Coordinates of C-alpha atoms (C1' of nucleotides) in Angstrom, one line a residue:
Chain F
M11 CA -13.2 112.3 112.4
A12 CA -12.7 108.7 112.9
G13 CA -15.3 106.5 114.4
D14 CA -18.0 108.1 112.3
T15 CA -21.2 106.0 112.7
S16 CA -23.2 107.5 109.9
G17 CA -24.7 105.3 107.3
Q18 CA -25.2 101.5 107.5
T19 CA -22.5 99.3 108.8
I20 CA -21.7 95.6 109.3
T21 CA -20.7 94.5 112.8
A22 CA -18.8 91.6 111.5
V23 CA -16.7 93.9 109.3
E24 CA -16.2 96.4 112.1
R25 CA -15.0 93.6 114.3
T26 CA -12.6 92.4 111.6
A27 CA -11.1 95.8 111.3
L28 CA -10.6 96.1 115.1
V29 CA -8.8 92.7 115.1
M30 CA -6.5 93.9 112.3
S31 CA -5.8 97.1 114.1
A32 CA -5.0 95.1 117.2
F33 CA -2.1 93.5 115.3
A34 CA -1.1 96.8 113.9
Q35 CA -0.9 98.4 117.3
A36 CA 0.5 95.4 119.2
D37 CA 4.2 95.4 120.2
S38 CA 4.8 91.8 119.7
Q39 CA 4.1 90.3 116.4
H40 CA 2.2 87.3 117.7
L41 CA -1.3 87.5 119.2
G42 CA -3.5 84.7 120.5
V43 CA -7.2 84.3 120.2
T44 CA -8.0 84.7 123.9
E45 CA -5.8 87.8 124.2
I46 CA -7.7 89.5 121.3
S47 CA -10.9 88.2 122.6
N48 CA -10.4 89.8 126.0
N49 CA -9.0 93.1 124.6
L50 CA -11.8 93.7 122.3
D51 CA -14.5 92.0 124.1
I52 CA -15.5 89.7 121.3
S53 CA -16.2 86.1 122.0
K54 CA -13.4 83.7 121.3
A55 CA -15.4 81.8 118.7
V56 CA -15.8 84.9 116.6
V57 CA -12.2 86.0 116.9
H58 CA -11.2 82.6 115.8
R59 CA -13.5 82.5 112.8
I60 CA -12.3 86.0 111.8
L61 CA -8.7 85.1 112.0
N62 CA -9.3 81.8 110.1
T63 CA -11.0 83.7 107.4
L64 CA -8.3 86.3 107.1
R65 CA -5.7 83.5 107.1
S66 CA -7.2 81.9 104.1
L67 CA -6.6 85.2 102.2
D68 CA -3.0 85.8 103.5
Y69 CA -4.0 88.8 105.6
I70 CA -3.1 86.8 108.6
A71 CA -0.5 84.0 109.0
V72 CA -0.5 81.4 111.7
D73 CA 2.6 79.8 113.3
P74 CA 1.7 76.1 113.3
A75 CA 4.0 75.4 116.2
T76 CA 2.7 78.0 118.7
R77 CA -0.8 78.4 117.1
R78 CA -0.4 82.0 117.5
Y79 CA -1.3 84.6 114.8
M80 CA 0.5 87.4 113.1
L81 CA 0.0 89.7 110.1
G82 CA 0.5 88.1 106.7
P83 CA 2.0 89.4 103.5
A84 CA -1.4 90.8 102.1
A85 CA -1.4 93.3 105.0
L86 CA 1.9 94.6 103.5
E87 CA 0.4 94.7 100.1
L88 CA -2.3 97.0 101.3
G89 CA 0.2 99.3 103.0
L90 CA 2.4 99.5 100.0
A91 CA -0.7 100.1 97.7
F92 CA -1.5 103.0 99.9
L93 CA 1.8 104.6 99.4
R94 CA 1.8 103.8 95.6
H95 CA -1.6 105.5 95.2
V96 CA -1.0 108.4 97.5
D97 CA -0.6 111.4 95.3
V98 CA -0.2 114.7 97.0
R99 CA -1.5 116.5 94.0
D100 CA -4.8 114.6 93.8
I101 CA -5.5 114.8 97.5
A102 CA -4.6 118.5 97.7
K103 CA -6.6 119.7 94.7
P104 CA -10.0 120.0 96.5
M105 CA -8.3 121.6 99.5
L106 CA -6.7 124.2 97.2
E107 CA -10.0 125.0 95.7
E108 CA -11.6 125.4 99.2
L109 CA -8.8 127.5 100.4
S110 CA -8.9 129.8 97.4
A111 CA -12.8 130.0 97.5
K112 CA -12.7 131.0 101.1
T113 CA -10.0 133.7 101.0
Q114 CA -10.4 134.8 97.4
E115 CA -6.7 134.5 97.0
T116 CA -4.3 132.0 95.3
A117 CA -3.7 128.6 96.8
T118 CA -0.5 126.7 95.8
L119 CA 1.0 123.3 96.4
S120 CA 4.8 122.8 96.3
I121 CA 7.0 119.7 96.7
R122 CA 10.6 119.3 97.8
S123 CA 13.2 118.4 95.4
G124 CA 16.6 118.2 97.2
T125 CA 17.7 121.7 98.1
H126 CA 14.8 123.2 96.2
R127 CA 11.1 123.1 96.1
L128 CA 8.8 123.6 93.0
Y129 CA 5.2 124.5 92.5
I130 CA 3.2 121.6 91.3
D131 CA -0.3 123.1 91.5
Q132 CA -2.4 126.1 92.1
V133 CA -5.9 127.5 92.2
T134 CA -6.4 131.1 91.6
P135 CA -9.5 133.2 92.5
S136 CA -11.8 134.9 90.0
R137 CA -10.8 138.4 90.5
E138 CA -8.9 140.9 88.4
V139 CA -5.9 141.4 90.6
K140 CA -4.6 138.1 91.8
M141 CA -1.3 136.2 92.0
T142 CA -0.2 133.4 89.7
V143 CA 2.8 131.2 90.3
L144 CA 4.9 129.4 87.7
L145 CA 4.2 125.7 87.9
G146 CA 7.4 123.6 87.7
R147 CA 9.6 126.5 88.5
S148 CA 12.1 125.7 91.3
F149 CA 13.1 127.9 94.1
P150 CA 15.7 127.5 96.9
L151 CA 14.5 126.4 100.4
H152 CA 15.2 129.6 102.1
A153 CA 13.1 132.0 100.3
G154 CA 9.3 132.3 100.4
G155 CA 6.7 130.9 102.8
S156 CA 6.5 127.4 101.2
S157 CA 10.2 127.1 101.1
K158 CA 10.7 128.0 104.7
A159 CA 7.9 125.8 105.9
I160 CA 9.7 122.7 104.4
L161 CA 13.2 123.8 105.5
A162 CA 12.1 124.4 109.1
H163 CA 10.9 120.8 109.5
L164 CA 13.9 119.1 108.0
A165 CA 16.3 117.1 110.3
P166 CA 18.5 119.5 112.2
E167 CA 21.6 118.1 110.4
D168 CA 20.0 118.7 107.0
I169 CA 19.2 122.3 107.9
E170 CA 22.8 122.7 108.9
D171 CA 24.0 121.2 105.7
Y172 CA 21.7 123.4 103.8
M173 CA 23.1 126.5 105.6
S174 CA 26.6 125.6 104.9
D175 CA 26.5 124.1 101.4
V176 CA 24.1 126.5 99.9
V177 CA 24.8 130.2 99.6
L178 CA 21.7 132.1 100.7
E179 CA 21.3 133.9 97.6
P180 CA 18.8 136.7 97.6
L181 CA 15.9 136.6 95.2
T182 CA 14.6 140.1 96.2
E183 CA 15.8 142.8 98.4
L184 CA 14.0 141.2 101.4
T185 CA 15.2 137.7 101.0
I186 CA 16.7 136.5 104.4
T187 CA 20.4 136.0 103.7
D188 CA 21.8 135.9 107.2
P189 CA 22.0 132.4 108.5
D190 CA 21.4 133.4 112.1
L191 CA 18.3 135.5 111.2
L192 CA 17.0 132.6 109.1
M193 CA 17.6 130.1 112.0
K194 CA 15.6 132.4 114.1
D195 CA 12.8 132.5 111.6
L196 CA 12.8 128.7 111.2
A197 CA 12.4 128.3 115.0
R198 CA 9.5 130.7 114.9
I199 CA 7.9 128.7 112.0
R200 CA 8.2 125.5 114.0
R201 CA 6.6 127.1 117.0
L202 CA 3.7 128.6 115.1
G203 CA 3.1 125.7 112.7
Y204 CA 3.2 127.9 109.6
A205 CA 5.6 130.1 107.8
S206 CA 4.8 133.6 106.5
S207 CA 6.7 135.8 104.0
V208 CA 6.4 139.2 102.6
N209 CA 8.3 140.2 99.5
E210 CA 11.0 137.6 100.2
R211 CA 10.7 135.6 97.0
Q212 CA 8.7 137.9 94.8
P213 CA 8.4 141.6 95.1
G214 CA 4.8 142.6 96.0
A215 CA 3.8 139.2 97.1
A216 CA 2.9 137.8 100.4
S217 CA 2.1 134.3 101.7
V218 CA 1.5 132.0 104.6
A219 CA 2.4 128.2 104.2
A220 CA 2.2 125.1 106.1
P221 CA 4.4 121.9 105.8
V222 CA 3.0 118.6 104.6
F223 CA 4.5 115.5 106.1
D224 CA 4.5 112.1 104.7
H225 CA 4.0 108.8 106.6
S226 CA 7.6 108.7 107.8
G227 CA 7.3 112.2 109.2
W228 CA 9.4 114.2 106.8
P229 CA 8.1 117.4 105.1
V230 CA 7.7 116.5 101.5
A231 CA 5.5 119.3 100.4
A232 CA 4.0 122.7 101.4
I233 CA 0.6 124.1 100.9
S234 CA 0.3 128.0 100.8
L235 CA -2.0 130.9 100.4
C236 CA -0.6 133.9 98.6
G237 CA -1.6 137.3 97.2
P238 CA -0.7 140.9 96.5
A239 CA 1.2 142.0 99.6
E240 CA -0.8 145.0 100.8
R241 CA -4.2 143.4 100.5
F242 CA -3.0 140.0 101.7
Q243 CA -1.6 141.3 105.0
D244 CA -5.0 142.2 106.2
Q245 CA -6.3 138.7 106.2
A246 CA -3.0 137.0 107.0
D247 CA -4.2 135.7 110.4
E248 CA -7.3 134.2 109.0
A249 CA -5.3 132.7 106.1
A250 CA -2.7 131.3 108.6
A251 CA -5.4 129.4 110.5
L252 CA -6.8 127.9 107.4
I253 CA -3.5 126.9 106.0
V254 CA -2.4 125.2 109.2
A255 CA -5.6 123.2 109.3
A256 CA -5.2 122.3 105.6
G257 CA -1.6 121.3 106.1
R258 CA -2.5 119.1 109.0
Q259 CA -5.4 117.4 107.1
L260 CA -3.3 116.8 104.1
S261 CA -0.4 115.3 106.1
E262 CA -2.9 112.9 107.7
R263 CA -4.1 111.8 104.3
M264 CA -0.5 111.2 103.3
G265 CA -0.2 108.6 106.0
Y266 CA 1.4 110.9 108.7
R267 CA 0.4 110.1 112.3
G268 CA 0.7 113.2 114.2
Chain V
M19 CA -1.3 76.7 99.6
A20 CA -3.3 79.9 99.8
G21 CA -7.0 79.8 99.8
D22 CA -7.2 77.1 102.3
T23 CA -10.9 76.6 103.2
S24 CA -10.3 74.5 106.4
G25 CA -12.1 75.6 109.5
Q26 CA -14.9 77.9 110.0
T27 CA -15.1 81.2 108.1
I28 CA -17.4 84.2 107.9
T29 CA -18.5 85.2 104.4
A30 CA -18.8 88.9 105.4
V31 CA -15.2 88.9 106.5
E32 CA -14.1 87.1 103.4
R33 CA -15.8 89.6 101.2
T34 CA -14.2 92.4 103.2
A35 CA -10.8 91.0 102.5
L36 CA -11.6 90.7 98.8
V37 CA -12.8 94.4 98.8
M38 CA -9.5 95.4 100.4
S39 CA -7.4 93.3 97.9
A40 CA -9.3 95.1 95.1
F41 CA -7.9 98.2 96.3
A42 CA -4.5 96.8 96.8
Q43 CA -4.4 95.4 93.2
A44 CA -6.0 98.2 91.4
D45 CA -4.0 100.5 89.2
S46 CA -5.9 103.5 90.0
Q47 CA -6.4 104.7 93.6
H48 CA -10.0 105.4 93.3
L49 CA -12.7 102.6 93.0
G50 CA -16.4 103.0 92.8
V51 CA -19.1 100.9 94.5
T52 CA -20.6 99.6 91.3
E53 CA -17.1 98.8 89.9
I54 CA -16.2 96.7 92.9
S55 CA -19.7 95.2 92.9
N56 CA -19.3 93.9 89.4
N57 CA -15.7 92.7 89.7
L58 CA -16.2 90.7 92.8
D59 CA -19.9 89.8 92.2
I60 CA -21.1 91.2 95.4
S61 CA -24.3 93.2 95.6
K62 CA -24.0 96.9 95.6
A63 CA -25.7 97.3 98.9
V64 CA -23.2 95.0 100.6
V65 CA -20.1 96.6 99.0
H66 CA -21.4 99.9 100.2
R67 CA -21.9 98.8 103.7
I68 CA -18.5 97.2 103.9
L69 CA -16.8 100.4 102.6
N70 CA -18.8 102.5 105.0
T71 CA -17.8 100.3 107.9
L72 CA -14.1 100.4 106.9
R73 CA -14.4 104.1 106.4
S74 CA -15.4 104.6 110.0
L75 CA -12.2 103.0 111.0
D76 CA -9.9 104.8 108.5
Y77 CA -9.2 101.7 106.5
I78 CA -10.9 103.4 103.6
A79 CA -11.2 107.0 102.8
V80 CA -13.8 108.6 100.6
D81 CA -13.5 111.6 98.4
P82 CA -16.7 113.7 99.3
A83 CA -16.6 115.4 95.9
T84 CA -16.5 112.3 93.5
R85 CA -17.9 109.9 96.1
R86 CA -15.3 107.4 95.2
Y87 CA -13.3 105.3 97.7
M88 CA -9.6 104.8 98.3
L89 CA -7.4 103.2 100.9
G90 CA -7.0 105.0 104.1
P91 CA -4.1 105.6 106.5
A92 CA -5.0 102.5 108.6
A93 CA -4.1 100.4 105.7
L94 CA -0.6 101.9 105.7
E95 CA -0.4 101.2 109.5
L96 CA -1.1 97.6 108.8
G97 CA 1.7 97.4 106.2
L98 CA 4.1 99.2 108.4
A99 CA 3.3 96.9 111.3
F100 CA 4.1 94.0 109.1
L101 CA 7.4 95.4 108.2
R102 CA 8.2 96.1 111.8
H103 CA 7.8 92.4 112.5
V104 CA 9.5 91.0 109.4
D105 CA 13.3 90.8 109.7
V106 CA 14.1 89.6 106.2
R107 CA 14.1 93.2 105.1
D108 CA 16.5 94.5 107.8
I109 CA 18.9 91.6 107.2
A110 CA 18.7 92.0 103.5
K111 CA 19.2 95.6 103.2
P112 CA 23.0 95.8 103.4
M113 CA 23.2 92.9 101.0
L114 CA 21.1 94.7 98.5
E115 CA 23.3 97.7 98.8
E116 CA 26.4 95.7 98.2
L117 CA 24.9 93.8 95.3
S118 CA 23.9 97.1 93.7
A119 CA 27.2 98.7 94.3
K120 CA 29.2 95.9 92.8
T121 CA 27.1 95.5 89.7
Q122 CA 25.8 99.0 89.2
E123 CA 22.4 97.5 88.7
T124 CA 19.2 97.3 90.7
A125 CA 19.0 94.8 93.6
T126 CA 15.5 93.7 94.9
L127 CA 13.9 91.7 97.6
S128 CA 10.5 90.0 97.2
I129 CA 8.4 87.9 99.5
R130 CA 5.8 85.4 98.6
S131 CA 2.2 86.0 99.3
G132 CA 0.1 83.0 98.4
T133 CA 0.2 82.5 94.7
H134 CA 1.9 85.8 94.2
R135 CA 5.0 87.6 95.2
L136 CA 5.6 91.3 95.8
Y137 CA 8.6 93.5 96.0
I138 CA 9.3 94.8 99.4
D139 CA 12.6 96.6 98.9
Q140 CA 15.0 97.6 96.3
V141 CA 18.3 99.5 96.0
T142 CA 19.1 101.3 92.7
P143 CA 22.4 102.4 91.4
S144 CA 23.3 106.0 90.7
R145 CA 23.2 106.0 86.9
E146 CA 20.9 107.5 84.4
V147 CA 19.4 104.3 82.8
K148 CA 18.5 102.0 85.5
M149 CA 15.6 99.7 86.5
T150 CA 13.1 100.6 89.2
V151 CA 10.5 98.2 90.4
L152 CA 7.2 99.1 92.0
L153 CA 7.2 98.2 95.7
G154 CA 4.1 96.4 96.9
R155 CA 3.0 95.4 93.4
S156 CA 2.2 91.7 93.3
F157 CA 3.1 89.4 90.5
P158 CA 2.2 85.8 89.8
L159 CA 4.8 83.0 90.6
H160 CA 5.4 82.1 87.1
A161 CA 6.7 85.2 85.5
G162 CA 10.2 86.8 86.3
G163 CA 13.3 85.6 88.0
S164 CA 12.3 86.3 91.6
S165 CA 8.9 84.5 91.0
K166 CA 10.4 81.4 89.5
A167 CA 13.1 81.2 92.1
I168 CA 10.4 80.9 94.6
L169 CA 8.1 78.7 92.7
A170 CA 10.8 76.3 91.8
H171 CA 11.5 75.4 95.5
L172 CA 7.9 75.0 96.7
A173 CA 6.9 71.4 97.6
P174 CA 6.2 69.4 94.4
E175 CA 2.5 69.2 95.2
D176 CA 2.3 73.0 95.6
I177 CA 3.9 73.4 92.2
E178 CA 1.4 71.0 90.7
D179 CA -1.5 72.9 92.4
Y180 CA -0.1 76.2 91.1
M181 CA 0.1 74.7 87.6
S182 CA -3.4 73.4 87.6
D183 CA -5.2 76.1 89.6
V184 CA -3.6 79.2 88.2
V185 CA -3.9 80.1 84.4
L186 CA -0.4 80.9 83.3
E187 CA -1.3 84.4 82.2
P188 CA 1.4 86.2 80.0
L189 CA 2.6 89.4 81.3
T190 CA 4.6 90.0 78.2
E191 CA 5.2 88.2 74.9
L192 CA 7.9 86.2 76.4
T193 CA 6.3 85.0 79.6
I194 CA 6.3 81.2 79.8
T195 CA 2.7 80.0 79.5
D196 CA 3.3 76.3 78.6
P197 CA 3.3 74.2 81.7
D198 CA 5.8 71.7 80.4
L199 CA 8.3 74.3 79.4
L200 CA 7.8 76.0 82.8
M201 CA 8.5 72.7 84.6
K202 CA 11.6 72.3 82.6
D203 CA 12.7 75.7 83.5
L204 CA 12.0 75.1 87.2
A205 CA 14.1 72.0 87.1
R206 CA 16.9 73.9 85.6
I207 CA 16.5 76.6 88.3
R208 CA 16.8 74.0 91.0
R209 CA 20.0 72.6 89.4
L210 CA 21.7 75.9 88.9
G211 CA 20.5 77.4 92.2
Y212 CA 19.2 80.6 90.6
A213 CA 16.6 81.7 88.1
S214 CA 17.1 84.1 85.2
S215 CA 14.6 85.9 83.1
V216 CA 14.7 88.1 80.1
N217 CA 11.5 90.1 79.1
E218 CA 9.4 87.7 80.9
R219 CA 7.7 90.0 83.4
Q220 CA 8.6 93.3 81.9
P221 CA 9.6 94.2 78.4
G222 CA 13.3 95.3 78.1
A223 CA 14.2 94.0 81.6
A224 CA 16.4 91.0 82.6
S225 CA 17.1 89.6 86.0
V226 CA 18.8 86.8 87.9
A227 CA 17.3 85.7 91.3
A228 CA 18.0 83.4 94.1
P229 CA 15.5 81.9 96.5
V230 CA 15.6 82.7 100.3
F231 CA 14.7 79.9 102.6
D232 CA 13.3 80.2 106.2
H233 CA 14.2 78.0 109.1
S234 CA 11.7 75.3 108.0
G235 CA 13.2 75.2 104.6
W236 CA 10.5 76.8 102.5
P237 CA 11.2 79.6 100.1
V238 CA 9.6 82.7 101.6
A239 CA 11.5 85.3 99.6
A240 CA 13.7 86.0 96.7
I241 CA 16.7 88.3 96.1
S242 CA 17.4 89.5 92.6
L243 CA 19.6 91.7 90.5
C244 CA 17.9 93.2 87.4
G245 CA 18.5 95.8 84.8
P246 CA 17.9 96.8 81.2
A247 CA 18.1 93.7 79.2
E248 CA 20.8 94.4 76.6
R249 CA 23.3 95.7 79.1
F250 CA 22.4 93.2 81.8
Q251 CA 23.0 90.1 79.7
D252 CA 26.8 90.9 79.5
Q253 CA 27.3 90.5 83.1
A254 CA 24.6 87.9 83.8
D255 CA 27.1 85.3 84.9
E256 CA 28.9 87.5 87.3
A257 CA 25.5 88.6 88.7
A258 CA 24.3 85.0 89.0
A259 CA 27.3 84.0 91.1
L260 CA 26.7 87.0 93.5
I261 CA 23.1 86.5 93.8
V262 CA 23.5 82.7 94.6
A263 CA 26.0 83.6 97.3
A264 CA 23.6 86.3 98.6
G265 CA 20.6 84.0 98.7
R266 CA 22.5 81.4 100.6
Q267 CA 23.8 83.9 103.2
L268 CA 20.4 85.4 103.7
S269 CA 18.8 82.0 104.1
E270 CA 21.4 81.1 106.7
R271 CA 20.6 84.3 108.6
M272 CA 16.9 83.5 108.5
G273 CA 17.7 80.2 110.3
Y274 CA 17.9 77.9 107.4
R275 CA 20.3 74.9 107.9
G276 CA 21.5 73.9 104.5
Chain S
dA17 C1' -1.2 62.3 137.0
dT18 C1' -3.6 66.7 137.5
dT19 C1' -4.6 71.2 136.4
dG20 C1' -5.3 74.9 133.8
dA21 C1' -5.1 77.7 129.7
dC22 C1' -5.5 77.7 125.1
dG23 C1' -7.3 77.0 120.3
dT24 C1' -11.0 74.8 118.1
dT25 C1' -15.6 73.1 117.2
dC26 C1' -20.6 72.4 118.2
dC27 C1' -25.4 73.6 118.1
dA28 C1' -29.7 75.8 118.6
dC29 C1' -31.3 80.6 118.5
dT30 C1' -32.3 84.6 116.5
dA31 C1' -30.2 89.0 115.5
dG32 C1' -28.3 90.7 111.8
dG33 C1' -27.1 90.9 107.1
dC34 C1' -28.9 90.2 102.5
dG35 C1' -30.3 92.0 98.0
dG36 C1' -33.8 93.6 94.9
dA37 C1' -36.0 97.7 94.3
dA38 C1' -36.6 102.5 94.9
dC39 C1' -34.7 107.1 95.8
dG40 C1' -31.9 111.3 95.1
dG41 C1' -28.4 113.8 93.0
dG42 C1' -24.7 115.0 89.9
dG43 C1' -22.7 115.1 85.3
dC44 C1' -22.9 114.7 80.4
dG45 C1' -25.0 115.1 75.9
dG46 C1' -28.4 117.0 73.2
Chain J
dC9 C1' -31.1 124.7 79.8
dC10 C1' -33.2 120.6 80.4
dG11 C1' -33.7 115.7 80.6
dC12 C1' -31.4 111.4 80.8
dC13 C1' -28.7 108.0 82.8
dC14 C1' -25.8 106.2 86.0
dC15 C1' -24.0 106.1 90.4
dG16 C1' -24.1 106.0 95.4
dT17 C1' -27.2 105.4 99.0
dT18 C1' -31.2 103.7 101.7
dC19 C1' -35.4 101.0 102.5
dC20 C1' -37.6 96.7 104.0
dG21 C1' -39.2 92.0 104.6
dC22 C1' -37.2 87.4 104.3
dC23 C1' -34.3 84.0 106.1
dT24 C1' -29.8 82.6 106.0
dA25 C1' -25.7 82.9 108.3
dG26 C1' -23.3 84.5 112.3
dT27 C1' -23.5 84.2 117.3
dG28 C1' -21.7 82.8 121.8
dG29 C1' -22.0 79.7 125.7
dA30 C1' -20.4 75.4 126.4
dA31 C1' -18.0 71.4 125.4
dC32 C1' -13.8 69.2 123.5
dG33 C1' -8.9 68.2 122.4
dT34 C1' -4.3 69.3 123.2
dC35 C1' -0.3 70.9 125.2
dA36 C1' 2.8 72.7 129.1
dA37 C1' 3.7 73.3 133.4
dT38 C1' 3.2 71.6 138.0

DNA sequence: ATTGACGTTCCACTAGGCGGAACGGGGCGG
DNA sequence: CCGCCCCGTTCCGCCTAGTGGAACGTCAAT
């Protein structure tokens, strides 16, 4: 993944990026020229010129008293711009397409909204019998693969709250309505990294789903593969592996640091 | 001011910083090589090499389908690192909450970044019609309450520089674009201790803002209260008193000695 | 006073970046 | 369905602009 060396690069730029990363990863906010120079094995002269250049554009600030360097406001601007631009839907779209193409089943994306979750996108395969979900429709967090994938990774106290505040209403005959059973299932989901569901939310439908974490580590969305129950079961394992990988990749691109 | 050219610099690094800033300030998340090349007047080959280098270190991500570029997770890491080291935000948080609770309007915190300022935090009230600002978005120092509160308290020569170097671009129909009028307003702001603005930065929005001084006496941030113009005007005086007190308190806690 | 460590600048060398031009491919309109 | 156009990408020779070892100035601690 990272550290790809394909294509042409510029060493000066690479060094600049390394210097910035040194600040991002440092414990203390101040770093000195020599310190950076030693750590990255770049000559002091170069480190100084890089810092000086970045300073003129507010990416780096310098404390005139101590002559030490720290990150500047422009660095923050970058980070917040990333957050502003990150749109799960855009990023997930190509993944949904790939997932659907590979399995010939329906791939969906849901986001959490309080005690519910709602579908915000889907890609369906080109075949006669297939599943289609209702975009924008909201479902409680205890029924269905995507729902459980999110619920399982909330803070323990939030899960407790959900269990006590929300009545576990059944959507089908197979919806889990017993808190203890649900808790057990959630633990299993955390262990496996994905949730699976058969006829829980919709009769005749089965799914596997993985959580999507944002930069602060909370599950904000879920990505799933679903289809008609009888045929879907056959490839559930394969689908699970795919969905876990997709969830992980999507989380990374949302800024989640595993 | 910003844009200091003292000392030695590296053009490749400067260009890199400009490219990154292009992403930070862009409205859309995707930017193309040609687009950047034209805007910054850098040859396509160079832009491509810069992006490719940054990509290998996760500062930039590329959509393989569209071949367009966007900010990568490392950019977020930078921003979060900056926040970790800046304590204005932590100190201000409870004040923002109190301000918002008392007035039932939105309280914001901005910091200066060269000739701009950007929102780094906000607390919004629980009501249906309310104002929300875009965190990380940067605005020039002449438009809006928070901007003017900072500008007014810069060193006189820095204000002069700003007026002469920066075109007073209008963001709305009511943005002050006449240098003389702006100077008069700044004087008023210094006299009153707070800045107020109606429809200057955003149509339909009004605000009052106070500067926040660091230990060396320079305005590094601004704290504000803002809301929908018509309803906010009614309690502007009350809000002004609150914001002045908050600004003073925050400055003290940043090490400012009146 | 002396030392050492640090940030900063100097200077000659040459490695490395530069950019105009050519290439390849994907999308859009005809 | 084809051709056109535009975009991202790479090529290649020129030469500028970055490099880094060394020297300098400054400060703090000894």
